CSV table of C-alpha atoms in Angstrom, one decimal:
chain,number,residue,atom,x,y,z
T,981,MET,CA,30.9,101.2,-147.7
T,982,PHE,CA,27.1,101.2,-147.1
T,983,TYR,CA,26.0,97.6,-147.5
T,984,PRO,CA,27.6,94.2,-148.2
T,985,ARG,CA,28.9,93.5,-151.7
T,986,GLU,CA,27.8,89.8,-151.8
T,987,ALA,CA,24.1,89.1,-152.6
T,988,ARG,CA,23.9,86.3,-150.0
T,989,VAL,CA,25.4,88.4,-147.2
T,990,LEU,CA,23.3,91.5,-148.2
T,991,ASP,CA,20.1,89.5,-148.3
T,992,ALA,CA,20.9,88.0,-144.8
T,993,GLU,CA,21.5,91.5,-143.4
T,994,LEU,CA,18.3,92.8,-144.8
T,995,GLU,CA,16.4,89.8,-143.3
T,996,ASP,CA,18.0,90.5,-139.9
T,997,LEU,CA,17.2,94.3,-140.1
T,998,LEU,CA,13.6,93.7,-141.1
T,999,GLY,CA,13.2,90.8,-138.7
T,1000,GLY,CA,14.4,93.1,-135.9
T,1001,VAL,CA,11.4,95.3,-136.2
T,1002,ALA,CA,9.1,94.4,-133.3
T,1003,GLN,CA,6.3,92.0,-134.3
T,1004,GLY,CA,3.0,93.9,-134.1
T,1005,ALA,CA,-0.5,93.3,-135.2
T,1006,PRO,CA,-1.3,92.6,-138.8
T,1007,ARG,CA,-1.2,95.7,-140.9
T,1008,LEU,CA,-3.7,96.7,-143.5
T,1009,GLY,CA,-2.8,99.3,-146.1
T,1010,PHE,CA,0.6,100.9,-146.5
T,1011,PRO,CA,2.1,104.3,-146.7
T,1012,LYS,CA,1.9,106.4,-149.9
T,1013,ALA,CA,5.2,108.0,-148.9
T,1014,LEU,CA,8.2,107.2,-146.7
T,1015,VAL,CA,10.9,109.3,-145.1
T,1016,VAL,CA,14.0,107.1,-144.5
T,1017,PRO,CA,17.7,107.6,-143.5
T,1018,HIS,CA,20.6,106.9,-145.8
T,1019,ALA,CA,23.7,106.1,-143.7
T,1020,GLY,CA,25.4,102.7,-143.9
T,1021,TYR,CA,23.2,99.9,-142.7
T,1022,ILE,CA,25.3,99.3,-139.6
T,1023,TYR,CA,24.3,102.9,-138.5
T,1024,SER,CA,20.8,103.6,-139.8
T,1025,GLY,CA,19.6,100.3,-141.2
T,1026,SER,CA,17.6,99.5,-138.1
T,1027,VAL,CA,15.7,102.8,-138.3
T,1028,ALA,CA,15.2,102.4,-142.1
T,1029,ALA,CA,13.9,98.9,-141.6
T,1030,HIS,CA,10.8,100.3,-139.7
T,1031,ALA,CA,9.8,102.3,-142.8
T,1032,TYR,CA,10.3,99.3,-145.2
T,1033,ASP,CA,8.5,97.0,-142.8
T,1034,ALA,CA,5.5,99.3,-143.0
T,1035,LEU,CA,5.7,99.0,-146.8
T,1036,GLY,CA,5.6,95.2,-146.8
T,1037,PRO,CA,1.9,95.0,-147.6
T,1038,ALA,CA,2.6,96.9,-150.8
T,1039,ARG,CA,4.3,93.9,-152.5
T,1040,ASP,CA,2.6,93.1,-155.9
T,1041,ILE,CA,0.7,96.4,-155.7
T,1042,VAL,CA,3.5,99.0,-155.9
T,1043,ARG,CA,5.2,98.9,-159.3
T,1044,ARG,CA,6.9,102.3,-159.3
T,1045,VAL,CA,9.0,104.1,-156.7
T,1046,VAL,CA,9.7,107.8,-157.0
T,1047,LEU,CA,12.9,108.3,-155.0
T,1048,LEU,CA,14.4,111.6,-154.0
T,1049,GLY,CA,17.6,112.3,-152.1
T,1050,PRO,CA,20.0,115.1,-151.5
T,1051,VAL,CA,23.1,115.6,-153.6
T,1052,HIS,CA,26.3,115.1,-151.6
T,1053,ARG,CA,29.2,115.3,-154.1
T,1054,VAL,CA,28.2,117.2,-157.3
T,1055,PRO,CA,26.5,120.7,-157.3
T,1056,VAL,CA,23.1,120.6,-159.0
T,1057,ARG,CA,20.6,123.3,-159.7
T,1058,GLY,CA,17.2,121.6,-159.7
T,1059,LEU,CA,16.4,117.9,-159.6
T,1060,ALA,CA,18.8,115.7,-161.5
T,1061,VAL,CA,17.9,112.5,-163.3
T,1062,PRO,CA,20.4,110.0,-164.9
T,1063,THR,CA,20.5,108.9,-168.6
T,1064,CYS,CA,21.1,105.2,-167.9
T,1065,GLU,CA,18.5,102.5,-168.3
T,1066,ALA,CA,18.9,100.8,-164.8
T,1067,PHE,CA,20.7,100.8,-161.5
T,1068,GLU,CA,22.2,97.6,-160.2
T,1069,THR,CA,22.8,96.3,-156.7
T,1070,PRO,CA,24.0,92.9,-155.6
T,1071,LEU,CA,20.4,91.8,-155.6
T,1072,GLY,CA,19.9,92.6,-159.3
T,1073,ARG,CA,19.0,95.4,-161.7
T,1074,VAL,CA,16.2,98.0,-161.1
T,1075,PRO,CA,15.0,99.6,-164.3
T,1076,LEU,CA,14.3,103.3,-164.6
T,1077,ASP,CA,10.7,104.2,-165.4
T,1078,ARG,CA,11.2,106.0,-168.7
T,1079,ALA,CA,7.6,107.0,-169.2
T,1080,ALA,CA,7.7,108.7,-165.8
T,1081,LEU,CA,10.9,110.5,-166.6
T,1082,GLN,CA,9.4,111.7,-169.9
T,1083,ALA,CA,6.4,113.0,-168.0
T,1084,VAL,CA,8.6,115.5,-166.1
T,1085,GLN,CA,11.4,116.2,-168.6
T,1086,ALA,CA,9.7,119.4,-169.8
T,1087,LEU,CA,9.8,120.9,-166.3
T,1088,PRO,CA,12.6,123.4,-166.2
T,1089,GLN,CA,13.8,122.3,-162.7
T,1090,VAL,CA,14.4,118.7,-164.0
T,1091,VAL,CA,17.9,118.3,-165.4
T,1092,LYS,CA,20.1,115.4,-166.6
T,1093,SER,CA,23.3,114.7,-164.8
T,1094,ASP,CA,25.0,111.3,-164.7
T,1095,ALA,CA,27.8,112.8,-162.7
T,1096,ALA,CA,25.4,113.7,-159.8
T,1097,HIS,CA,24.3,110.1,-159.6
T,1098,ALA,CA,27.6,108.3,-160.2
T,1099,LEU,CA,28.8,108.3,-156.5
T,1100,GLU,CA,25.6,109.4,-154.8
T,1101,HIS,CA,24.7,107.1,-151.9
T,1102,SER,CA,21.5,108.7,-150.7
T,1103,LEU,CA,19.4,106.9,-153.4
T,1104,GLU,CA,21.5,103.7,-153.8
T,1105,VAL,CA,21.2,102.6,-150.2
T,1106,GLN,CA,17.4,102.5,-150.5
T,1107,LEU,CA,17.4,100.1,-153.4
T,1108,PRO,CA,18.3,96.8,-151.6
T,1109,PHE,CA,15.6,97.4,-149.0
T,1110,LEU,CA,13.1,98.1,-151.8
T,1111,GLN,CA,14.1,95.0,-153.7
T,1112,ARG,CA,13.7,92.9,-150.7
T,1113,VAL,CA,10.3,94.3,-149.7
T,1114,LEU,CA,8.6,95.0,-153.1
T,1115,GLY,CA,10.2,92.4,-155.5
T,1116,GLU,CA,10.0,93.8,-159.0
T,1117,PHE,CA,9.5,97.5,-159.6
T,1118,SER,CA,10.8,100.4,-161.7
T,1119,PHE,CA,11.9,103.6,-160.2
T,1120,VAL,CA,12.3,107.3,-160.9
T,1121,PRO,CA,15.5,108.7,-159.2
T,1122,PHE,CA,16.1,112.3,-158.5
T,1123,VAL,CA,19.2,113.7,-156.9
T,1124,VAL,CA,18.0,117.1,-155.5
T,1125,GLY,CA,20.2,120.1,-155.3
T,1126,MET,CA,19.1,123.8,-155.2
T,1127,ALA,CA,15.4,123.8,-155.7
T,1128,SER,CA,12.4,125.5,-154.1
T,1129,VAL,CA,9.6,123.8,-152.2
T,1130,ASP,CA,7.2,124.4,-155.1
T,1131,GLU,CA,9.7,123.0,-157.7
T,1132,VAL,CA,10.0,119.7,-155.7
T,1133,ALA,CA,6.3,119.6,-155.0
T,1134,GLN,CA,5.5,120.1,-158.7
T,1135,VAL,CA,7.5,117.1,-159.7
T,1136,LEU,CA,6.0,114.9,-157.0
T,1137,GLU,CA,2.4,115.9,-157.9
T,1138,ARG,CA,3.0,115.1,-161.6
T,1139,LEU,CA,4.2,111.6,-160.6
T,1140,TRP,CA,1.9,111.0,-157.7
T,1141,SER,CA,-0.5,108.6,-159.5
T,1142,GLY,CA,-2.4,105.8,-157.6
T,1143,ALA,CA,-1.6,102.8,-155.3
T,1144,GLU,CA,1.0,101.5,-157.8
T,1145,THR,CA,3.3,104.4,-157.0
T,1146,VAL,CA,5.1,105.1,-153.7
T,1147,VAL,CA,7.3,108.1,-152.9
T,1148,VAL,CA,10.5,107.7,-150.9
T,1149,ILE,CA,12.4,110.7,-149.5
T,1150,SER,CA,16.0,109.9,-148.3
T,1151,THR,CA,17.3,112.1,-145.5
T,1152,ASP,CA,19.3,112.0,-142.3
T,1153,LEU,CA,18.7,114.5,-139.5
T,1154,SER,CA,21.4,116.6,-137.7
T,1155,HIS,CA,25.1,115.9,-138.1
T,1156,TYR,CA,28.0,115.7,-135.7
T,1157,HIS,CA,26.6,117.0,-132.5
T,1158,ALA,CA,27.2,115.4,-129.1
T,1159,TYR,CA,24.6,112.7,-128.3
T,1160,GLU,CA,22.3,114.6,-125.9
T,1161,GLN,CA,22.5,117.8,-128.0
T,1162,ALA,CA,21.6,115.8,-131.1
T,1163,ARG,CA,18.6,114.2,-129.4
T,1164,ARG,CA,17.3,117.7,-128.5
T,1165,ILE,CA,17.8,119.1,-132.0
T,1166,ASP,CA,16.3,116.0,-133.7
T,1167,GLY,CA,13.4,116.0,-131.3
T,1168,GLN,CA,12.4,119.4,-132.4
T,1169,THR,CA,12.9,118.5,-136.0
T,1170,LEU,CA,10.7,115.4,-135.6
T,1171,ALA,CA,8.0,117.6,-134.2
T,1172,ARG,CA,8.3,120.0,-137.1
T,1173,ILE,CA,8.1,117.2,-139.7
T,1174,ALA,CA,5.0,115.8,-137.9
T,1175,SER,CA,3.4,119.3,-138.2
T,1176,TYR,CA,4.1,119.5,-141.9
T,1177,ALA,CA,6.7,122.3,-141.6
T,1178,CYS,CA,7.9,123.2,-145.1
T,1179,ASP,CA,10.9,125.3,-144.0
T,1180,ILE,CA,13.2,122.7,-142.5
T,1181,ASP,CA,16.8,123.6,-143.1
T,1182,HIS,CA,19.8,121.6,-144.0
T,1183,GLU,CA,21.2,121.8,-140.4
T,1184,GLU,CA,18.1,119.9,-139.3
T,1185,ALA,CA,18.0,117.4,-142.2
T,1186,CYS,CA,20.5,117.0,-145.0
T,1187,GLY,CA,17.6,116.1,-147.3
T,1188,ALA,CA,15.6,119.1,-146.3
T,1189,THR,CA,14.9,120.2,-149.9
T,1190,PRO,CA,13.1,117.1,-151.1
T,1191,LEU,CA,11.6,116.6,-147.6
T,1192,ASN,CA,10.0,120.1,-147.6
T,1193,GLY,CA,8.5,119.4,-151.0
T,1194,LEU,CA,6.9,116.2,-149.8
T,1195,LEU,CA,5.6,117.9,-146.7
T,1196,ALA,CA,4.0,120.6,-148.8
T,1197,VAL,CA,2.2,118.0,-150.9
T,1198,ALA,CA,1.2,116.0,-147.8
T,1199,LYS,CA,-0.3,119.1,-146.1
T,1200,LYS,CA,-2.2,120.0,-149.3
T,1201,LYS,CA,-3.6,116.5,-149.5
T,1202,ASN,CA,-4.4,116.3,-145.8
T,1203,MET,CA,-2.3,113.2,-145.4
T,1204,ALA,CA,-1.8,111.4,-142.1
T,1205,ILE,CA,1.8,111.2,-140.9
T,1206,LYS,CA,3.2,108.7,-138.5
T,1207,LEU,CA,6.7,108.5,-136.8
T,1208,LEU,CA,7.8,104.9,-137.2
T,1209,ALA,CA,11.3,105.1,-135.6
T,1210,ALA,CA,14.0,107.5,-134.7
T,1211,GLY,CA,17.5,107.4,-133.2
T,1212,ASN,CA,21.1,108.3,-134.0
T,1213,SER,CA,24.4,106.6,-134.7
T,1214,GLY,CA,25.2,106.7,-131.0
T,1215,ASP,CA,22.4,104.2,-130.5
T,1216,THR,CA,23.7,101.8,-133.1
T,1217,ALA,CA,27.4,101.5,-134.1
T,1218,GLY,CA,29.0,104.9,-133.4
T,1219,GLY,CA,30.4,106.7,-130.5
T,1220,LYS,CA,28.4,109.4,-128.7
T,1221,GLY,CA,30.8,112.3,-129.1
T,1222,GLN,CA,29.6,113.2,-132.6
T,1223,VAL,CA,26.5,111.5,-133.9
T,1224,VAL,CA,24.2,111.6,-137.0
T,1225,GLY,CA,20.4,111.5,-136.5
T,1226,TYR,CA,17.9,109.3,-138.3
T,1227,SER,CA,14.2,109.0,-138.6
T,1228,ALA,CA,11.5,107.0,-140.4
T,1229,PHE,CA,8.1,108.3,-141.2
T,1230,GLY,CA,5.1,106.9,-143.1
T,1231,LEU,CA,2.6,109.2,-144.8
T,1232,TYR,CA,-0.9,107.9,-145.6
T,1233,GLU,CA,-3.4,109.3,-148.0
T,1234,ASP,CA,-6.5,107.9,-146.3
T,1235,GLY,CA,-5.0,107.1,-142.9
T,1236,GLU,CA,-4.3,103.6,-141.7
T,1237,VAL,CA,-7.1,101.1,-142.2
T,1238,SER,CA,-9.1,100.4,-139.0
T,1239,LEU,CA,-8.9,96.8,-138.0
T,1240,ASP,CA,-12.4,96.9,-136.5
T,1241,ALA,CA,-13.9,98.2,-139.7
T,1242,ALA,CA,-11.9,95.6,-141.8
T,1243,GLY,CA,-13.0,92.8,-139.6
T,1244,SER,CA,-16.7,93.0,-140.6
T,1245,VAL,CA,-15.7,93.2,-144.3
T,1246,LEU,CA,-13.5,90.1,-144.0
T,1247,VAL,CA,-16.1,88.1,-142.1
T,1248,GLY,CA,-18.6,89.1,-144.8
T,1249,ILE,CA,-16.3,87.9,-147.6
T,1250,ALA,CA,-15.9,84.6,-145.8
T,1251,ARG,CA,-19.6,84.1,-145.2
T,1252,GLY,CA,-20.5,85.2,-148.8
T,1253,ALA,CA,-18.0,82.7,-150.3
T,1254,ILE,CA,-19.4,79.8,-148.3
T,1255,GLU,CA,-23.0,80.7,-149.2
T,1256,SER,CA,-22.1,81.1,-152.8
T,1257,ARG,CA,-20.8,77.5,-152.9
T,1258,LEU,CA,-23.4,76.0,-150.5
T,1259,LEU,CA,-26.6,77.7,-151.6
T,1260,GLY,CA,-25.7,79.1,-155.0
T,1261,ALA,CA,-26.4,82.6,-153.6
T,1262,GLY,CA,-24.7,85.6,-155.1
T,1263,HIS,CA,-22.9,87.9,-152.7
T,1264,GLU,CA,-21.9,91.5,-152.9
T,1265,ILE,CA,-18.2,92.0,-153.9
T,1266,THR,CA,-16.5,94.5,-151.6
T,1267,GLU,CA,-14.0,96.8,-153.2
T,1268,ALA,CA,-11.2,98.5,-151.2
T,1269,ALA,CA,-7.6,99.0,-152.0
T,1270,TRP,CA,-6.3,97.1,-148.9
T,1271,LEU,CA,-8.2,94.0,-150.0
T,1272,ASN,CA,-5.8,93.7,-152.9
T,1273,GLN,CA,-2.7,93.6,-150.8
T,1274,ALA,CA,-1.2,90.2,-150.3
T,1275,GLY,CA,-2.4,88.7,-147.1
T,1276,ALA,CA,-2.5,85.5,-145.0
T,1277,SER,CA,-5.6,84.4,-143.1
T,1278,PHE,CA,-7.2,81.5,-141.4
T,1279,VAL,CA,-11.0,80.9,-141.5
T,1280,THR,CA,-12.6,78.9,-138.7
T,1281,LEU,CA,-16.1,77.5,-139.0
T,1282,LYS,CA,-18.0,76.6,-135.8
T,1283,LYS,CA,-21.3,74.7,-135.5
T,1284,SER,CA,-23.2,75.4,-132.2
T,1285,GLY,CA,-19.9,76.6,-130.8
T,1286,ALA,CA,-17.9,73.5,-131.7
T,1287,LEU,CA,-15.2,73.4,-134.3
T,1288,ARG,CA,-16.6,72.5,-137.8
T,1289,GLY,CA,-13.6,73.3,-140.0
T,1290,CYS,CA,-10.5,75.5,-140.1
T,1291,ILE,CA,-8.2,76.1,-143.1
T,1292,GLY,CA,-5.7,78.9,-143.6
T,1293,SER,CA,-2.5,80.3,-145.1
T,1294,LEU,CA,0.8,81.1,-143.4
T,1295,ASP,CA,2.3,83.0,-146.3
T,1296,ALA,CA,0.9,86.1,-148.0
T,1297,LEU,CA,0.9,84.8,-151.6
T,1298,ARG,CA,-2.4,86.2,-153.0
T,1299,ALA,CA,-4.7,89.1,-152.5
T,1300,LEU,CA,-6.3,89.2,-149.1
T,1301,LYS,CA,-9.9,89.1,-150.4
T,1302,ALA,CA,-9.1,86.0,-152.4
T,1303,ASP,CA,-7.2,84.4,-149.5
T,1304,VAL,CA,-10.1,84.8,-147.1
T,1305,ALA,CA,-12.7,83.5,-149.7
T,1306,GLU,CA,-10.6,80.5,-150.6
T,1307,ASN,CA,-9.9,79.6,-147.0
T,1308,ALA,CA,-13.6,80.0,-146.1
T,1309,VAL,CA,-14.5,77.5,-148.8
T,1310,GLY,CA,-11.7,75.2,-147.7
T,1311,ALA,CA,-12.9,75.3,-144.0
T,1312,ALA,CA,-16.5,74.4,-145.1
T,1313,PHE,CA,-15.8,71.8,-147.7
T,1314,ARG,CA,-12.2,70.6,-147.7
T,1315,ASP,CA,-11.0,70.2,-144.1
T,1316,PRO,CA,-10.1,66.5,-144.0
T,1317,ARG,CA,-11.3,66.2,-140.4
T,1318,PHE,CA,-14.9,66.9,-141.3
T,1319,PRO,CA,-17.4,66.0,-144.0
T,1320,ALA,CA,-18.3,68.7,-146.4
T,1321,LEU,CA,-20.8,71.2,-145.0
T,1322,VAL,CA,-24.5,70.7,-146.0
T,1323,PRO,CA,-27.2,73.4,-146.2
T,1324,ALA,CA,-29.1,72.0,-143.2
T,1325,GLU,CA,-26.1,72.8,-141.0
T,1326,TRP,CA,-25.6,76.4,-142.1
T,1327,PRO,CA,-28.1,78.1,-139.8
T,1328,GLN,CA,-26.2,76.7,-136.8
T,1329,CYS,CA,-22.8,77.9,-138.0
T,1330,SER,CA,-20.7,80.9,-137.3
T,1331,VAL,CA,-17.6,82.2,-139.1
T,1332,GLU,CA,-14.4,83.5,-137.6
T,1333,VAL,CA,-11.5,85.1,-139.6
T,1334,SER,CA,-8.0,85.4,-138.3
T,1335,LEU,CA,-5.7,87.8,-140.0
T,1336,LEU,CA,-2.0,87.0,-139.7
T,1337,SER,CA,1.0,89.4,-139.6
T,1338,ARG,CA,4.0,88.5,-141.7
T,1339,PRO,CA,6.0,85.8,-139.9
T,1340,LYS,CA,9.5,86.9,-138.7
T,1341,PRO,CA,12.2,84.4,-137.8
T,1342,LEU,CA,13.4,84.1,-134.2
T,1343,ARG,CA,17.1,84.1,-133.5
T,1344,PHE,CA,18.0,81.9,-130.5
T,1345,ALA,CA,20.9,79.9,-129.2
T,1346,ASP,CA,19.1,77.1,-127.5
T,1347,GLU,CA,15.7,76.1,-126.1
T,1348,ALA,CA,16.1,78.3,-123.0
T,1349,ASP,CA,16.8,81.3,-125.1
T,1350,LEU,CA,13.8,80.6,-127.3
T,1351,LEU,CA,11.5,80.2,-124.3
T,1352,GLU,CA,12.7,83.6,-123.1
T,1353,GLN,CA,11.7,85.2,-126.4
T,1354,VAL,CA,8.3,83.6,-126.9
T,1355,VAL,CA,5.3,85.6,-125.7
T,1356,ALA,CA,2.7,83.2,-124.4
T,1357,GLY,CA,-0.8,84.1,-125.3
T,1358,GLU,CA,0.2,86.4,-128.2
T,1359,ASP,CA,2.7,84.7,-130.5
T,1360,GLY,CA,1.6,82.3,-133.2
T,1361,LEU,CA,4.6,80.1,-134.0
T,1362,ILE,CA,5.7,78.3,-137.2
T,1363,LEU,CA,8.2,75.4,-136.8
T,1364,GLU,CA,10.2,74.1,-139.8
T,1365,ALA,CA,12.7,71.2,-139.7
T,1366,GLN,CA,13.6,68.2,-141.8
T,1367,GLY,CA,11.3,69.2,-144.6
T,1368,ARG,CA,8.3,69.5,-142.3
T,1369,ARG,CA,6.3,72.5,-141.2
T,1370,ALA,CA,3.6,73.1,-138.6
T,1371,THR,CA,2.0,76.1,-136.9
T,1372,PHE,CA,-0.1,76.9,-133.9
T,1373,LEU,CA,-2.3,80.0,-133.9
T,1374,PRO,CA,-2.1,82.1,-130.8
T,1375,GLN,CA,-5.6,80.7,-129.9
T,1376,VAL,CA,-3.8,77.4,-129.0
T,1377,TRP,CA,-2.3,79.0,-125.9
T,1378,GLU,CA,-5.8,78.8,-124.4
T,1379,SER,CA,-5.5,75.0,-124.2
T,1380,VAL,CA,-1.7,74.8,-123.9
T,1381,PRO,CA,-0.6,77.7,-121.8
T,1382,ASP,CA,2.9,76.5,-120.8
T,1383,PRO,CA,5.5,77.6,-123.4
T,1384,ARG,CA,7.7,74.5,-123.2
T,1385,ALA,CA,4.6,72.3,-123.7
T,1386,PHE,CA,3.4,74.5,-126.5
T,1387,LEU,CA,6.7,74.1,-128.4
T,1388,HIS,CA,6.8,70.3,-127.8
T,1389,GLU,CA,3.2,69.9,-129.0
T,1390,LEU,CA,4.2,71.9,-132.1
T,1391,ILE,CA,7.1,69.4,-132.7
T,1392,ARG,CA,4.6,66.6,-132.4
T,1393,LYS,CA,2.2,68.3,-134.8
T,1394,ALA,CA,5.0,68.6,-137.4
T,1395,GLY,CA,5.6,64.9,-137.3
T,1396,LEU,CA,9.1,65.1,-135.8
T,1397,PRO,CA,10.5,62.8,-133.2
T,1398,ALA,CA,9.7,63.8,-129.6
T,1399,ASP,CA,13.4,64.3,-128.9
T,1400,ALA,CA,13.9,66.7,-131.8
T,1401,GLN,CA,16.2,69.5,-130.9
T,1402,LEU,CA,14.6,72.9,-131.1
T,1403,ALA,CA,18.0,74.5,-131.6
T,1404,ARG,CA,18.0,72.8,-135.0
T,1405,CYS,CA,14.6,74.0,-136.0
T,1406,ARG,CA,13.7,77.3,-137.7
T,1407,ILE,CA,11.1,79.1,-135.6
T,1408,SER,CA,9.1,82.1,-136.9
T,1409,ARG,CA,6.4,84.0,-135.1
T,1410,TYR,CA,3.5,86.1,-136.1
T,1411,ARG,CA,0.6,87.9,-134.5
T,1412,VAL,CA,-3.1,87.5,-135.2
T,1413,VAL,CA,-6.2,89.7,-135.1
T,1414,LYS,CA,-9.3,87.6,-134.8
T,1415,PHE,CA,-12.7,88.7,-136.1
T,1416,ASP,CA,-16.0,86.9,-135.5
T,1417,GLU,CA,-19.7,87.5,-136.2
T,1418,ARG,CA,-21.4,89.8,-133.8
């Protein structure tokens, strides 16, 4: 009823939903908590995707999800947990975090109820998104019935922990009003959520009880809150006579990481890695949580303004700090176009770091459709076909400004025939933030 039964079909739908989130600048850091809707994916999946797209950098860092949603079918007093060992979706099993459940079992508001979980969709619909974005994790599921703000907040604070834990609150907004009326009601609710109101009622949000508890904790911790997306079923797959509202919020403990501040850190890591290899000099190791998130970067070395080496990664497969350091060493010593850097050259060299967003596939019918979608000057493109792969960073637009020529030069770079059909190629795009020494 809420998502496809077959793993292949479900995975493709998740890829489409996450790929549909507009490509933006690379993101550093990730939310500590999310507010996400829980209707069928055809209705609220596009809004939920904005929340889970923001969580993308948390892969390999977040290992535990504390998931709270409202009870819809079985009356509950308190916060109900199940007695099973795992939940299962078409994408596989997700184990319960038994240690976390034990940590809250003595709280009087935490009760056991398999019946409350058996047919409850508000939690289950979140799991495929989480599996797709995070990979392996355990979770702590609570179906929330009658409970006070303080009771919910107490459970959240006990399980809050560090960067390895994320909190997800599952809730829709208003139900079954006409489209314009719903927009007015939901607009007021969105403003109340953004102001940390802890008295939202169930006419405004069906998951008001867990939501109010989270907002109380967020206010106490002085967290930043960001509206990621909002809409209703009339915007997606339903009629406009009676609609259900949806929203996605991200809540951040230390705010979002400033790209400007991050740039000087990344350039320093690149320069330090080269100097360590070239001169045997030690360099200060910078510690920040966002440096441990998986990241993809290119490092460019220039000598007297001319290219001296460039090596990079398209896929975020290792911690960002390691990726930048390895690519810096690669640009200086392993670029096959240049001899290895020698100490005498170093004073004439400058370092540039390009941070890549996660590539998202482009859906297109033919070359004309692709040319319509490509944003000249902003998009980096990856082309894959016949077992070959090539990319152009957005910086290449400076020398090849025509989109058609840009794509055909990319075909040539991939080693494909000049008459290769773009419609048969897989094209993904990404954005880049470039940092240089100042």
